[in-house]
PDB file of C-alpha atoms in Angstrom:
ATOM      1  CA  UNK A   1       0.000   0.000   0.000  1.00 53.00           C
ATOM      2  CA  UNK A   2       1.445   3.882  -0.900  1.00 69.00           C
ATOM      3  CA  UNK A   3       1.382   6.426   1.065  1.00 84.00           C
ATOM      4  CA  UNK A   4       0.314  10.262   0.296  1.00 89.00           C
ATOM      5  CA  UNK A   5       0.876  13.253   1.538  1.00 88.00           C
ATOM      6  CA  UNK A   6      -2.303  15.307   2.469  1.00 87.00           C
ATOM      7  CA  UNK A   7      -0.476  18.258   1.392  1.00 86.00           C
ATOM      8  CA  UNK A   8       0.798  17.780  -1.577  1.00 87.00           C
ATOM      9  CA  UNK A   9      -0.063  14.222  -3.203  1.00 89.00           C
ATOM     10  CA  UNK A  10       3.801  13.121  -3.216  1.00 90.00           C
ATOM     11  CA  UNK A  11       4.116   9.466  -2.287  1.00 88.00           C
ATOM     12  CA  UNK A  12       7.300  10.153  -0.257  1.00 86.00           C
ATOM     13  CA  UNK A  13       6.685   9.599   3.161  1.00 90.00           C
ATOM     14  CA  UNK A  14       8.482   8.598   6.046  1.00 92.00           C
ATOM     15  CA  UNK A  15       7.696   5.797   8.006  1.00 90.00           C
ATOM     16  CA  UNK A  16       4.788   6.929  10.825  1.00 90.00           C
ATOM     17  CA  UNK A  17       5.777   7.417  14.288  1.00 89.00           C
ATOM     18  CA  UNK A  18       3.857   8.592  17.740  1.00 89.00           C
ATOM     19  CA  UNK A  19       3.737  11.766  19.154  1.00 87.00           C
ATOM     20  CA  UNK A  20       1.572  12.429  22.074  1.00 86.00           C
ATOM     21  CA  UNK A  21      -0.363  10.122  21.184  1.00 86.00           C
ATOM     22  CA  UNK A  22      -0.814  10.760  17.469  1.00 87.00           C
ATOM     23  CA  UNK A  23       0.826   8.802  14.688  1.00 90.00           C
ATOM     24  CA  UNK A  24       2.730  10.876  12.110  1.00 90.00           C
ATOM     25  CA  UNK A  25       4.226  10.679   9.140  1.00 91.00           C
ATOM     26  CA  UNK A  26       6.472  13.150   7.127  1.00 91.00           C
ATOM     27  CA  UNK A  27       6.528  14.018   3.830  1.00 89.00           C
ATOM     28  CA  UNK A  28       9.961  14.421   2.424  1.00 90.00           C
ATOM     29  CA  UNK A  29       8.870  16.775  -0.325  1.00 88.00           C
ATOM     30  CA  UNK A  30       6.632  19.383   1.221  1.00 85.00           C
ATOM     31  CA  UNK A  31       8.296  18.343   4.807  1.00 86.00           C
ATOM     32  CA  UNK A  32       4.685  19.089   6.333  1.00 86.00           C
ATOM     33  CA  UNK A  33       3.567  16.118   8.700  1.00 88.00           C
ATOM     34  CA  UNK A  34       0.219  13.689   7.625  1.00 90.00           C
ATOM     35  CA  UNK A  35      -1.545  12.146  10.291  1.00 90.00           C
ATOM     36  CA  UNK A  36      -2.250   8.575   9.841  1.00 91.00           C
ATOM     37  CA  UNK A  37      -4.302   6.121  11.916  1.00 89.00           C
ATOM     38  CA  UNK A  38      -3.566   2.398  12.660  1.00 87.00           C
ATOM     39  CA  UNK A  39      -5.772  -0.233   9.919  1.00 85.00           C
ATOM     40  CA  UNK A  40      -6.603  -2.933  11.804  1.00 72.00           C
ATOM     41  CA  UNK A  41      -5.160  -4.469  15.143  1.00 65.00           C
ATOM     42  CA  UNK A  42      -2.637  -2.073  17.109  1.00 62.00           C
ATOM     43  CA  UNK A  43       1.027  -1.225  16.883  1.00 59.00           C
ATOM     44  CA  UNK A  44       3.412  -3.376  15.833  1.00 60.00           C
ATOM     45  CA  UNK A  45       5.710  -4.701  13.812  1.00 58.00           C
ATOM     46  CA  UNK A  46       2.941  -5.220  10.417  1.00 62.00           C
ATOM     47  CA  UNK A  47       1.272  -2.543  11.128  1.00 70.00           C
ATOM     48  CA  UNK A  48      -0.739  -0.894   8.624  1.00 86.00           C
ATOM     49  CA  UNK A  49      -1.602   2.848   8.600  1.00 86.00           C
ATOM     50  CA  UNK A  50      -4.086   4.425   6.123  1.00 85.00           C
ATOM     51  CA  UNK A  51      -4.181   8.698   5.798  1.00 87.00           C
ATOM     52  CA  UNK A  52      -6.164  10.374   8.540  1.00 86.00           C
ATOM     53  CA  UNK A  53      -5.526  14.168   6.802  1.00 81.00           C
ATOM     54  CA  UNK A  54      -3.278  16.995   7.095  1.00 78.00           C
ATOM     55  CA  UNK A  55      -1.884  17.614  10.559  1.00 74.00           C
ATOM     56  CA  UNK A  56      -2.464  20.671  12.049  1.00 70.00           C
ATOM     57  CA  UNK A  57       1.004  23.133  11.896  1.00 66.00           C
ATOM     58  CA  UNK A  58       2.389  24.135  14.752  1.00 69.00           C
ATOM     59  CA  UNK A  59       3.219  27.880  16.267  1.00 73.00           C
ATOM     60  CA  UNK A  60       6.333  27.287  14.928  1.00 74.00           C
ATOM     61  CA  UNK A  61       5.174  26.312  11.299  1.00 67.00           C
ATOM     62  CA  UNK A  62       2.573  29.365  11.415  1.00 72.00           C
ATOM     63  CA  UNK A  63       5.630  31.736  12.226  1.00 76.00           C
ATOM     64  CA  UNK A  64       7.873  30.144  10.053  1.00 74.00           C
ATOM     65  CA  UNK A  65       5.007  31.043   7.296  1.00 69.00           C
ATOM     66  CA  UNK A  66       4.993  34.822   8.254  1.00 78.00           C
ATOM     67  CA  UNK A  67       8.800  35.590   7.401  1.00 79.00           C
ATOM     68  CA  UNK A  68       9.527  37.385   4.566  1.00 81.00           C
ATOM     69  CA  UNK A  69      10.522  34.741   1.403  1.00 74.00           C
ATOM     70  CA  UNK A  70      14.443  35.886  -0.624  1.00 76.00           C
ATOM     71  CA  UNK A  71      13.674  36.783  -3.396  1.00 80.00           C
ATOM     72  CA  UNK A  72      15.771  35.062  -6.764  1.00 76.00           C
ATOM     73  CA  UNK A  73      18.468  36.507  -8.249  1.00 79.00           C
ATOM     74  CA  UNK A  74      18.416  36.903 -12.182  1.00 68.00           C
TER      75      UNK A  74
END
């Protein structure tokens, strides 16, 4: 089974991992987090994970969105 991102459809996602309680999984191209949830019987070596949505970003994220983007050089 593959993997999307929420964010940005690209099937490049790390493996999921728990935090607080949540499972996780990054996306290596936007590098915004999906939430998945556990298919099936709990955690575990097999287990399988199916998209939950996009995570929500963190104060850090928002900020990070805020700052003013360089612009290119011709």
């Amino acid at each position: 089974m593959s993997l999307t991102c929420a964010t940005c459809n690209a099937s490049r996602l790390r493996p999921p991992r728990l935090v607080g309680g949540a499972w996780y999984a990054l996306c290596t191209e936007c590098l915004y987090e999906t939430e998945m949830e556990i298919v099936g019987g709990g955690a575990g070596p097999d287990t399988g994970f199916q998209v939950k949505g996009i995570a929500g970003l963190s104060a850090q994220q928002e900020a990070d969105l805020a700052r003013p983007r360089p612009t290119p050089v011709a």
